[in-house]
Tab-separated table of C-alpha atoms in Angstrom:
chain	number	residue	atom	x	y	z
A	1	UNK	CA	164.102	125.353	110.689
A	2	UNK	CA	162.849	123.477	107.872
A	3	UNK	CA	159.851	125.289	107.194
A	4	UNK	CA	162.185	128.691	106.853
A	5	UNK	CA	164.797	126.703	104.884
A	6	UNK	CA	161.920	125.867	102.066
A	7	UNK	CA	160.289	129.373	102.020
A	8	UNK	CA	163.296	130.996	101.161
A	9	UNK	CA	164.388	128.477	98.793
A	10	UNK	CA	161.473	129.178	96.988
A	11	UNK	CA	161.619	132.894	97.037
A	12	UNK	CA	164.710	132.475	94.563
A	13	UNK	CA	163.614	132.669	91.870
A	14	UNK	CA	164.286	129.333	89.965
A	15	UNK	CA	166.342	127.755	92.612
A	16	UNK	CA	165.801	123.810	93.299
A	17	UNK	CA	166.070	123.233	96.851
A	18	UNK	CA	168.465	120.410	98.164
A	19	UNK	CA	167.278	117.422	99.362
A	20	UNK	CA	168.741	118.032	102.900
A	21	UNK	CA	167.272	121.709	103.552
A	22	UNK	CA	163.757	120.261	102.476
A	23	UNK	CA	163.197	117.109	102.972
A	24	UNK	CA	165.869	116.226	106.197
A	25	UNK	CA	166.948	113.236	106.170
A	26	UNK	CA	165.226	111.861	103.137
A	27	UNK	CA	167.303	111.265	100.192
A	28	UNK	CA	165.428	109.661	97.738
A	29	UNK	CA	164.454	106.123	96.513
A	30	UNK	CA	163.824	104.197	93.347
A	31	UNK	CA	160.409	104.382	91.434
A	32	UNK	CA	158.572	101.820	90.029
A	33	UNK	CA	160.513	101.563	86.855
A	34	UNK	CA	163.805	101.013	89.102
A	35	UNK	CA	165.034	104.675	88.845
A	36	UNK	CA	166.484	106.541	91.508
A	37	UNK	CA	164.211	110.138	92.391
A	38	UNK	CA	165.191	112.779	95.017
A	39	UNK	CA	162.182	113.785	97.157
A	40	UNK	CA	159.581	115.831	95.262
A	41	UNK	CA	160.383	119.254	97.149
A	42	UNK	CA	157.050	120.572	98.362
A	43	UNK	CA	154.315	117.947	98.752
A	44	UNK	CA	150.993	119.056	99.636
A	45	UNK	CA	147.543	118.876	99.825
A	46	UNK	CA	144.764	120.888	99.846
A	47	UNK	CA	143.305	120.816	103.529
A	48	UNK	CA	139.207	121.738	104.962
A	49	UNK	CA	138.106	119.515	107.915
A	50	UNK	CA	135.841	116.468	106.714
A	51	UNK	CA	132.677	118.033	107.257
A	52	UNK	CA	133.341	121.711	106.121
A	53	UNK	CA	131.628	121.926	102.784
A	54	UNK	CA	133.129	125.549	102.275
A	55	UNK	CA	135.366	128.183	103.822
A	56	UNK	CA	133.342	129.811	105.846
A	57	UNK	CA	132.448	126.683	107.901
A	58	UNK	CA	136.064	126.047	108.532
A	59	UNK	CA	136.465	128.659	110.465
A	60	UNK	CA	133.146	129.406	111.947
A	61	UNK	CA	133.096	125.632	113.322
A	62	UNK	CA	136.697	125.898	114.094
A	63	UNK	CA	138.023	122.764	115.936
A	64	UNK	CA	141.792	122.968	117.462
A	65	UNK	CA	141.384	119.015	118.019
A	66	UNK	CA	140.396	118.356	114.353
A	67	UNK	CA	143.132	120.985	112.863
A	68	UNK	CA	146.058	118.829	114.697
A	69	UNK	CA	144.211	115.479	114.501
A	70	UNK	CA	144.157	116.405	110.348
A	71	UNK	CA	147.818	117.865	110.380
A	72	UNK	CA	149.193	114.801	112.079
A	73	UNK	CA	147.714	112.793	109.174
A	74	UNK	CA	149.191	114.876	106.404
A	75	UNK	CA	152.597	114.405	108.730
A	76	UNK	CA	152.141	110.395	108.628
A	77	UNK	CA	152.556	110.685	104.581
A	78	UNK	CA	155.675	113.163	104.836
A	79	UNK	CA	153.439	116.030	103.488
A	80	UNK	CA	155.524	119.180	104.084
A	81	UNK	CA	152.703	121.927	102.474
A	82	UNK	CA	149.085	122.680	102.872
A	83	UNK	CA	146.555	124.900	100.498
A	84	UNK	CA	143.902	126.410	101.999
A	85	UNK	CA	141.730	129.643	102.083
A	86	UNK	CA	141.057	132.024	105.075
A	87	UNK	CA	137.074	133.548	104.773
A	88	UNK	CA	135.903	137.333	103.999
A	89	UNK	CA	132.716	136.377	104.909
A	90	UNK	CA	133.622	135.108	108.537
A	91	UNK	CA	136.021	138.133	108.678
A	92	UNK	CA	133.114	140.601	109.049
A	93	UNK	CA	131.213	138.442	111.292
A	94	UNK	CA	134.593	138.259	114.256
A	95	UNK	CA	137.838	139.556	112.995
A	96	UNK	CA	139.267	138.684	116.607
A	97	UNK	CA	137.741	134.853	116.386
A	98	UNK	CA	139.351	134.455	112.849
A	99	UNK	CA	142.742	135.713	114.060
A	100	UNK	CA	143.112	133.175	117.134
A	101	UNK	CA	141.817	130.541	114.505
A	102	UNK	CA	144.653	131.657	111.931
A	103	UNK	CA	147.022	131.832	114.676
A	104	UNK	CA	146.733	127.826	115.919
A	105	UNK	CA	146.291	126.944	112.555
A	106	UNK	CA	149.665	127.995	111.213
A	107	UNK	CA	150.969	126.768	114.619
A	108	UNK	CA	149.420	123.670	114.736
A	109	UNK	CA	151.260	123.293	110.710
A	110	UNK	CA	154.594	124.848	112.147
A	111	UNK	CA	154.506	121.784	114.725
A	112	UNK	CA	154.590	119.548	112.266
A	113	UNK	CA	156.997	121.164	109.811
A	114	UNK	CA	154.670	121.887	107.030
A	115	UNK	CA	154.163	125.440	105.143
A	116	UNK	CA	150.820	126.835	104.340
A	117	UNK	CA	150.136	128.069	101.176
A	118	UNK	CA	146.963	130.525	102.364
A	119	UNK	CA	144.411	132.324	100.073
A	120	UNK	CA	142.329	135.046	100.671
A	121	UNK	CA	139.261	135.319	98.221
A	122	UNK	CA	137.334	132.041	96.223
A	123	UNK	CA	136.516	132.203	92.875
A	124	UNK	CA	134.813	128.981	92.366
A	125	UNK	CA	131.469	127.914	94.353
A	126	UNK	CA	127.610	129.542	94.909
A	127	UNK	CA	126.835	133.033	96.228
A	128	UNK	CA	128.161	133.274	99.776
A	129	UNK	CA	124.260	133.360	101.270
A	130	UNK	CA	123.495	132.534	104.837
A	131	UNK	CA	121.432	129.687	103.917
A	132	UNK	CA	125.099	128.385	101.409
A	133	UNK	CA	127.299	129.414	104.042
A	134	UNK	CA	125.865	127.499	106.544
A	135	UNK	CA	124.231	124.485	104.756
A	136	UNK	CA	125.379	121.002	106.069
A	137	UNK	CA	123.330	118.937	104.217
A	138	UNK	CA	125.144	116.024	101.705
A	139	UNK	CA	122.663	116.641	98.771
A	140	UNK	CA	122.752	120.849	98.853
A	141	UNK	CA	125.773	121.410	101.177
A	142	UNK	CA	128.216	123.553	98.666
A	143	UNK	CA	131.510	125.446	97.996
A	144	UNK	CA	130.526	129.101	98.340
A	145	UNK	CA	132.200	131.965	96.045
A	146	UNK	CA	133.717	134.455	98.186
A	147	UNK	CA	133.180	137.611	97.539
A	148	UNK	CA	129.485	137.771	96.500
A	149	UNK	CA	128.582	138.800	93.002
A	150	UNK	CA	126.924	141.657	94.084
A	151	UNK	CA	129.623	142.990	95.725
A	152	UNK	CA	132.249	142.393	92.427
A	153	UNK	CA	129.959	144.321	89.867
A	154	UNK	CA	131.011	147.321	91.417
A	155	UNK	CA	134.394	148.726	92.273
A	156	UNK	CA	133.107	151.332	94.770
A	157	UNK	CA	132.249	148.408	97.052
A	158	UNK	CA	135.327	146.995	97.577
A	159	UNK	CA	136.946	148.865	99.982
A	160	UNK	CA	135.701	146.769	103.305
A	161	UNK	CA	137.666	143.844	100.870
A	162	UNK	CA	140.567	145.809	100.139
A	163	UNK	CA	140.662	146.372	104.374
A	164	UNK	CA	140.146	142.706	104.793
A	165	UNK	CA	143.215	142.243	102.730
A	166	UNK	CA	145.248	145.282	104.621
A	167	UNK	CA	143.966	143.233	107.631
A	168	UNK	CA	145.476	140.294	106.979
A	169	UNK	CA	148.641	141.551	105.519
A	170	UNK	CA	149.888	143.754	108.595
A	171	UNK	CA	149.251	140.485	110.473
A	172	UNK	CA	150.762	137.952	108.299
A	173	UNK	CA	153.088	139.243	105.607
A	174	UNK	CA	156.399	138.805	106.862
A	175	UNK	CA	154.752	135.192	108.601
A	176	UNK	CA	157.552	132.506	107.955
A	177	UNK	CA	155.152	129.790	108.176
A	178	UNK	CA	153.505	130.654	105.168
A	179	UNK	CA	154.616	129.675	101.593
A	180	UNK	CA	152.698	132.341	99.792
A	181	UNK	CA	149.523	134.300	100.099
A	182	UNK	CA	147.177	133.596	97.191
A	183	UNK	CA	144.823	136.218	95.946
A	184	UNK	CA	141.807	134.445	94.877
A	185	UNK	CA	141.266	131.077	93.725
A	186	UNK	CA	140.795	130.522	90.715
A	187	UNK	CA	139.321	133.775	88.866
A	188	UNK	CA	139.677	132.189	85.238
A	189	UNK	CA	138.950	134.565	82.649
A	190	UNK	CA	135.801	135.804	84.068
A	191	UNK	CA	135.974	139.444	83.497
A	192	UNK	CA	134.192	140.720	87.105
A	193	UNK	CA	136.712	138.038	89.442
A	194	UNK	CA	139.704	139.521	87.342
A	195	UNK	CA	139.063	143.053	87.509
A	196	UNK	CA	138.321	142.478	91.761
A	197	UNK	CA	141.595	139.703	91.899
A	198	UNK	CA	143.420	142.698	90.162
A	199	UNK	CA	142.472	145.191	92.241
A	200	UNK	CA	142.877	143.146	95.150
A	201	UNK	CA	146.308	141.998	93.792
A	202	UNK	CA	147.359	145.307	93.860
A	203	UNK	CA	146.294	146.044	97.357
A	204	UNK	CA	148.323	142.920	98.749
A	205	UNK	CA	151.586	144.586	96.442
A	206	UNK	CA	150.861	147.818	98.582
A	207	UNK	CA	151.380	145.665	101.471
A	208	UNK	CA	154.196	143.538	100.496
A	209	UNK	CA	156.237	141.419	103.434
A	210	UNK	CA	158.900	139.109	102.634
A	211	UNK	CA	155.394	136.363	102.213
A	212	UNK	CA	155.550	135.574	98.387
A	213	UNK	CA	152.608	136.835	96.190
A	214	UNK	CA	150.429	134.100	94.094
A	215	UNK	CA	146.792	133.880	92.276
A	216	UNK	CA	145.116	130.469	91.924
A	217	UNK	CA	145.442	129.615	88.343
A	218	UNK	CA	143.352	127.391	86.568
A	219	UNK	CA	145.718	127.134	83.932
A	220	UNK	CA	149.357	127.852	83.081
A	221	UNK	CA	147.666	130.341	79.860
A	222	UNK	CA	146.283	132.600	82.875
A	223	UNK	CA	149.689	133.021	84.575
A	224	UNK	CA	150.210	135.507	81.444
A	225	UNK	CA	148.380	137.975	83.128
A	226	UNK	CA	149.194	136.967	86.649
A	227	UNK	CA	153.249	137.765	85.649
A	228	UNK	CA	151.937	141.419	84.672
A	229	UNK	CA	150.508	141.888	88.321
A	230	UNK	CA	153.589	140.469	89.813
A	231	UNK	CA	153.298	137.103	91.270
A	232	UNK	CA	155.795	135.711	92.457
A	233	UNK	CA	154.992	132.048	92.277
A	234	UNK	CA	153.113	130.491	89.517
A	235	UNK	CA	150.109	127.975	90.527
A	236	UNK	CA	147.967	125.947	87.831
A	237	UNK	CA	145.176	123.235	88.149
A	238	UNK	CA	144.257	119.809	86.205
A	239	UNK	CA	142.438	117.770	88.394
A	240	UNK	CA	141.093	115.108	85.988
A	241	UNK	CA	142.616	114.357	82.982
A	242	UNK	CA	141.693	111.373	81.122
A	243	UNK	CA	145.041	109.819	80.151
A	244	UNK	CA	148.793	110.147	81.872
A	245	UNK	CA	150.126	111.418	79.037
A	246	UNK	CA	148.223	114.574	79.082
A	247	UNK	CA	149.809	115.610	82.825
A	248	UNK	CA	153.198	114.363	81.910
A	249	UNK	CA	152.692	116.932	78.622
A	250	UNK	CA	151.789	119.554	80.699
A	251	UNK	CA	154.289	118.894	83.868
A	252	UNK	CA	156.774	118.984	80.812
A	253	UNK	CA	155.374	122.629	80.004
A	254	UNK	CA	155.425	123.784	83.610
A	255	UNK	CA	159.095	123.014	83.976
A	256	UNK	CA	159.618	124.662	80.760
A	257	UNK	CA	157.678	127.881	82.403
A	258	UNK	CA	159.633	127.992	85.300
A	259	UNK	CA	163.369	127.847	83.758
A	260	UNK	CA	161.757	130.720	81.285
A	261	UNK	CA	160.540	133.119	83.649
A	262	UNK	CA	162.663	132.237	86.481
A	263	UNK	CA	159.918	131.308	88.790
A	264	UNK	CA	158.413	128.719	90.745
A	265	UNK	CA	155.565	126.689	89.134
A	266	UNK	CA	153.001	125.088	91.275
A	267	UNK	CA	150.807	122.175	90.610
A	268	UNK	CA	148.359	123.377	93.402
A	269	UNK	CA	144.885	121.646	92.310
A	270	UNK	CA	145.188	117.414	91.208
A	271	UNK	CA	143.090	114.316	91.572
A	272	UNK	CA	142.967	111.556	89.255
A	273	UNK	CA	142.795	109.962	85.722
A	274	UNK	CA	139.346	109.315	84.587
A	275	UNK	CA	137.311	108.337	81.854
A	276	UNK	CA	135.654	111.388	80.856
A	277	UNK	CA	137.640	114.491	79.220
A	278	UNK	CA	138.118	117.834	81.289
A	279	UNK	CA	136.910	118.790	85.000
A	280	UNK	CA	132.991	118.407	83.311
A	281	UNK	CA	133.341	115.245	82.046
A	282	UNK	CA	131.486	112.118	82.192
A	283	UNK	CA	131.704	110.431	85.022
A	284	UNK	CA	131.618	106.430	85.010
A	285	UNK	CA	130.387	103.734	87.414
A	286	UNK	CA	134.448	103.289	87.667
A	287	UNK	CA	135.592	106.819	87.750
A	288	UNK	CA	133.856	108.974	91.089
A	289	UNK	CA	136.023	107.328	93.700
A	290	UNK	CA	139.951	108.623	94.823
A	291	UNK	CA	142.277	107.298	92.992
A	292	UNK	CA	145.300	109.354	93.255
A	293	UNK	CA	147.821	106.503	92.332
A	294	UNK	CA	147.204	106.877	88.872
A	295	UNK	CA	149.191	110.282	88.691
A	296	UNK	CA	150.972	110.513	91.579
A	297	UNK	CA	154.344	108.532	90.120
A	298	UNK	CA	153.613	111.005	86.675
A	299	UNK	CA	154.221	113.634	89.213
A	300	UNK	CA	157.305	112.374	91.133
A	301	UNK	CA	158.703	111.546	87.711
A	302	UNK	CA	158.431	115.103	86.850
A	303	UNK	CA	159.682	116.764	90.532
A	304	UNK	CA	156.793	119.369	89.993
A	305	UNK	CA	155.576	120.807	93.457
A	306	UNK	CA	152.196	120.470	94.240
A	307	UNK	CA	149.320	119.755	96.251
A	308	UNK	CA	146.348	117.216	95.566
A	309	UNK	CA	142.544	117.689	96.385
A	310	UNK	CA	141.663	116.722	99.294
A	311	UNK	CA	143.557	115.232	102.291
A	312	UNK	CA	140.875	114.865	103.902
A	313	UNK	CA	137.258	112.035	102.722
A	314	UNK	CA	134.773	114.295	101.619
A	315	UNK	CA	132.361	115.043	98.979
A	316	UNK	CA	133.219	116.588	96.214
A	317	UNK	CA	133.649	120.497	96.796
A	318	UNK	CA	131.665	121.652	93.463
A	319	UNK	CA	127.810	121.093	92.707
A	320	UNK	CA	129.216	119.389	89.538
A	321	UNK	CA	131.298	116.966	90.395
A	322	UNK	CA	128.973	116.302	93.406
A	323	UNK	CA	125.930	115.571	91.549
A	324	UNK	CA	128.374	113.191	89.445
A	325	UNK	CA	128.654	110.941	92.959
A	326	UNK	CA	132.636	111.865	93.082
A	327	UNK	CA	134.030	111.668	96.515
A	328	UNK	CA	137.698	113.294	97.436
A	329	UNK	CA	140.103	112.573	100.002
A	330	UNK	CA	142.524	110.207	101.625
A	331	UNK	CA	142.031	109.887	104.892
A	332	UNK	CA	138.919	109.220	107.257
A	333	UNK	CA	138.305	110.936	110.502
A	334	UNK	CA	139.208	108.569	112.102
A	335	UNK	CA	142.559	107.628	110.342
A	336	UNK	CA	141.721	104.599	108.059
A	337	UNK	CA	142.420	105.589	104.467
A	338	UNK	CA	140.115	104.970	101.657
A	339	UNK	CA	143.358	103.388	100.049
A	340	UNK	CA	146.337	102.179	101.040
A	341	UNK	CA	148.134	102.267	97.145
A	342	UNK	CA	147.139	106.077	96.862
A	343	UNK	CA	148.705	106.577	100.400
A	344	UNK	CA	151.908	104.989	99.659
A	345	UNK	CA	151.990	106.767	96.234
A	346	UNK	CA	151.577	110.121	97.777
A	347	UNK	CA	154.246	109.100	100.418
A	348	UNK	CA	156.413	107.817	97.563
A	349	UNK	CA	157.231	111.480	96.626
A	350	UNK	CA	159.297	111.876	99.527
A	351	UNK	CA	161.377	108.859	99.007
A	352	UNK	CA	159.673	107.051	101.715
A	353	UNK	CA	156.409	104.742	100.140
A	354	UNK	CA	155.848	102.775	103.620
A	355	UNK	CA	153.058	102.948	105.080
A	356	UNK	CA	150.375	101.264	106.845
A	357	UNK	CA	146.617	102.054	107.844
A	358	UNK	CA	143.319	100.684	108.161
A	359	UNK	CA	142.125	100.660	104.389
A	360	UNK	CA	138.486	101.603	104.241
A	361	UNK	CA	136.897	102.442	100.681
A	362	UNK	CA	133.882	103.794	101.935
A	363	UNK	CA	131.883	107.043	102.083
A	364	UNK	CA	131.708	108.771	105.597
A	365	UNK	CA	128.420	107.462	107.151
A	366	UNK	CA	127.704	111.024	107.912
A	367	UNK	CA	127.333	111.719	104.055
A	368	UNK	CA	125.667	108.120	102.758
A	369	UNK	CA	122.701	110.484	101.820
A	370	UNK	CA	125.108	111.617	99.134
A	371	UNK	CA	125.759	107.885	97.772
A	372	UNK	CA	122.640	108.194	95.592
A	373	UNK	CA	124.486	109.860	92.909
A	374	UNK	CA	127.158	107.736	92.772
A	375	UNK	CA	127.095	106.179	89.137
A	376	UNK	CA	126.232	102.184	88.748
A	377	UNK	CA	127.681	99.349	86.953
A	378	UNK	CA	124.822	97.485	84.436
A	379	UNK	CA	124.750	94.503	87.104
A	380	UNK	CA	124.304	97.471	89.860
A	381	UNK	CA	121.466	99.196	88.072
């Protein structure tokens, strides 16, 4: 099956898949500069329903219909990979209702030939509150850190975490639909979300399946430490840099990586080139919209594997870039896409670019309220 082929490809170490085990019958085509490229070998993008602002309301609100409505989508563009995050917090709540949800997800993925790269803890986002966890509203509606803070400032309250992750694992480890299990997203080089992602790291070793090991790495600098834990596959994030030249640079360094420690390097996190400089930075009247044409042929050019944010229309995940007016995503529920030249240039990576759509460059009525912060030309203003 393909989905076995690529998974195994991947767990050796350093190996570049052939185009026929991952990609079937696509062999390739010519870029825009008239040279010939193999399929990009895993193609992905990260995946949470339209109107789940976090995590926990993925699976709380868990639709079957919506799941394989969204997966079919991600098909139509030859996506073979999905990033996503299971939910501690709905864990606690019903273990049994986040199983069957797990379950038809990776089925509903396996249908459609596509691996699921599938973390466990979030690094990034507010405190995991009821009122966060459960807040639907455009303007407040938020990403939620998972574990709490509370519950990271001290070790001797992390064992109901560490059974979380002995819960999953003795369900999932040996799971050939998945690609890897991730630790945590993102725990950067603050010192509490190492220490836990360590710890927690550690626990998920203890439980090893044939499922590769990974940590969500905003950088390639912080897969130093993630190589002395053991990953197995290296992930790191840029998702707005403000000139091509800067992700060609660094696709250039993640190639490098790989060949050097004999891994595979992941460019899990993406979006777009923009004016402002870093994931902070400015955002102009120009710059909040999707644009993922202007880096997905940097990518192809480079082969790197990797997944863009979001595949589905959405505001932006993070109070920053929300409160900037910056709205993700390809496709609409409904399957118009907010553009037709970042479709085809996703598509493009498997060798295929056709494709054809509705094209709708509009926010989801359902989140206008959100338009407000959307920045304004001079003749706007």
């Amino acid at each position: 099956m393909v989905r076995q082929q690529t998974r195994r490809q991947f767990l050796a170490a350093g190996a570049t898949a052939t185009t026929a085990a991952v990609a079937g019958c696509l062999v390739g085509s010519a870029d825009a500069e008239g040279v010939f490229r193999p399929p990009v070998d895993l193609r992905g993008a990260i995946y949470l329903p339209a109107r789940a602002y976090n995590t926990y309301q993925m699976w709380a609100d868990y639709d079957e219909a919506v799941v394989e409505r969204d997966l079919g989508y991600a098909a139509s563009l030859n996506l073979n990979a999905v990033r996503t995050w299971v939910n501690y917090e709905f864990w606690m709540e019903d273990p049994e209702a986040h199983r069957r949800a797990i379950d038809h997800f990776l089925a509903a993925a396996a249908e459609r030939d596509i691996g699921v790269l599938l973390g466990l803890f979030e690094g990034v986002g507010q405190q995991p509150t009821e009122a966060n966890l459960e807040d639907t509203d455009p303007l407040t509606a938020t990403a939620v850190q998972s574990p709490a803070l509370w519950h990271l400032e001290r070790r001797d309250r992390w064992e109901n975490s560490r059974r979380f992750v002995r819960w999953f694992m003795a369900r999932y480890r040996d799971d050939e639909r998945l690609l890897a299990i991730e630790a945590m997203n993102e725990p950067g080089w603050a010192s509490l979300k190492l220490r836990f992602a360590e710890a927690m790291f550690r626990t998920l070793t203890e439980e090893r399946g044939s499922v590769p090991l990974t940590v969500g790495s905003t950088s390639l600098a912080n897969n130093a430490q993630y190589l002395d834990w053991g990953a197995d596959i290296l992930q790191f994030h840029y998702n707005f840099a403000n000139r091509p030249g800067t992700i060609e640079n660094l696709l250039a360094d993640a190639n490098r990586l790989a060949s050097r420690v004999d891994k595979p390097v992941w460019f899990s996190e993406w979006q777009r080139i923009r004016t402002g400089v870093g994931f902070t930075g400015e955002v102009t009247h120009d710059d909040w919209y999707p644009n993922y044409s202007s880096l997905a042929p940097v990518i192809r050019r480079a082969g790197v594997d990797n997944f863009f944010w979001s595949l589905m229309i959405k505001p932006a995940y993070v109070v920053v870039q929300r409160k900037n007016g910056v709205v993700n995503g390809v496709f609409h529920e409904d399957g118009a896409v907010w553009s037709l030249d970042d479709a085809r240039a996703l598509k493009a990576m498997s060798g295929d670019d056709e494709f054809h759509a509705e094209e709708r460059p509009e926010w989801p009525a359902w989140a206008e309220s959100a338009t407000q912060w959307v920045p304004r030309g001079p003749s706007e203003q």
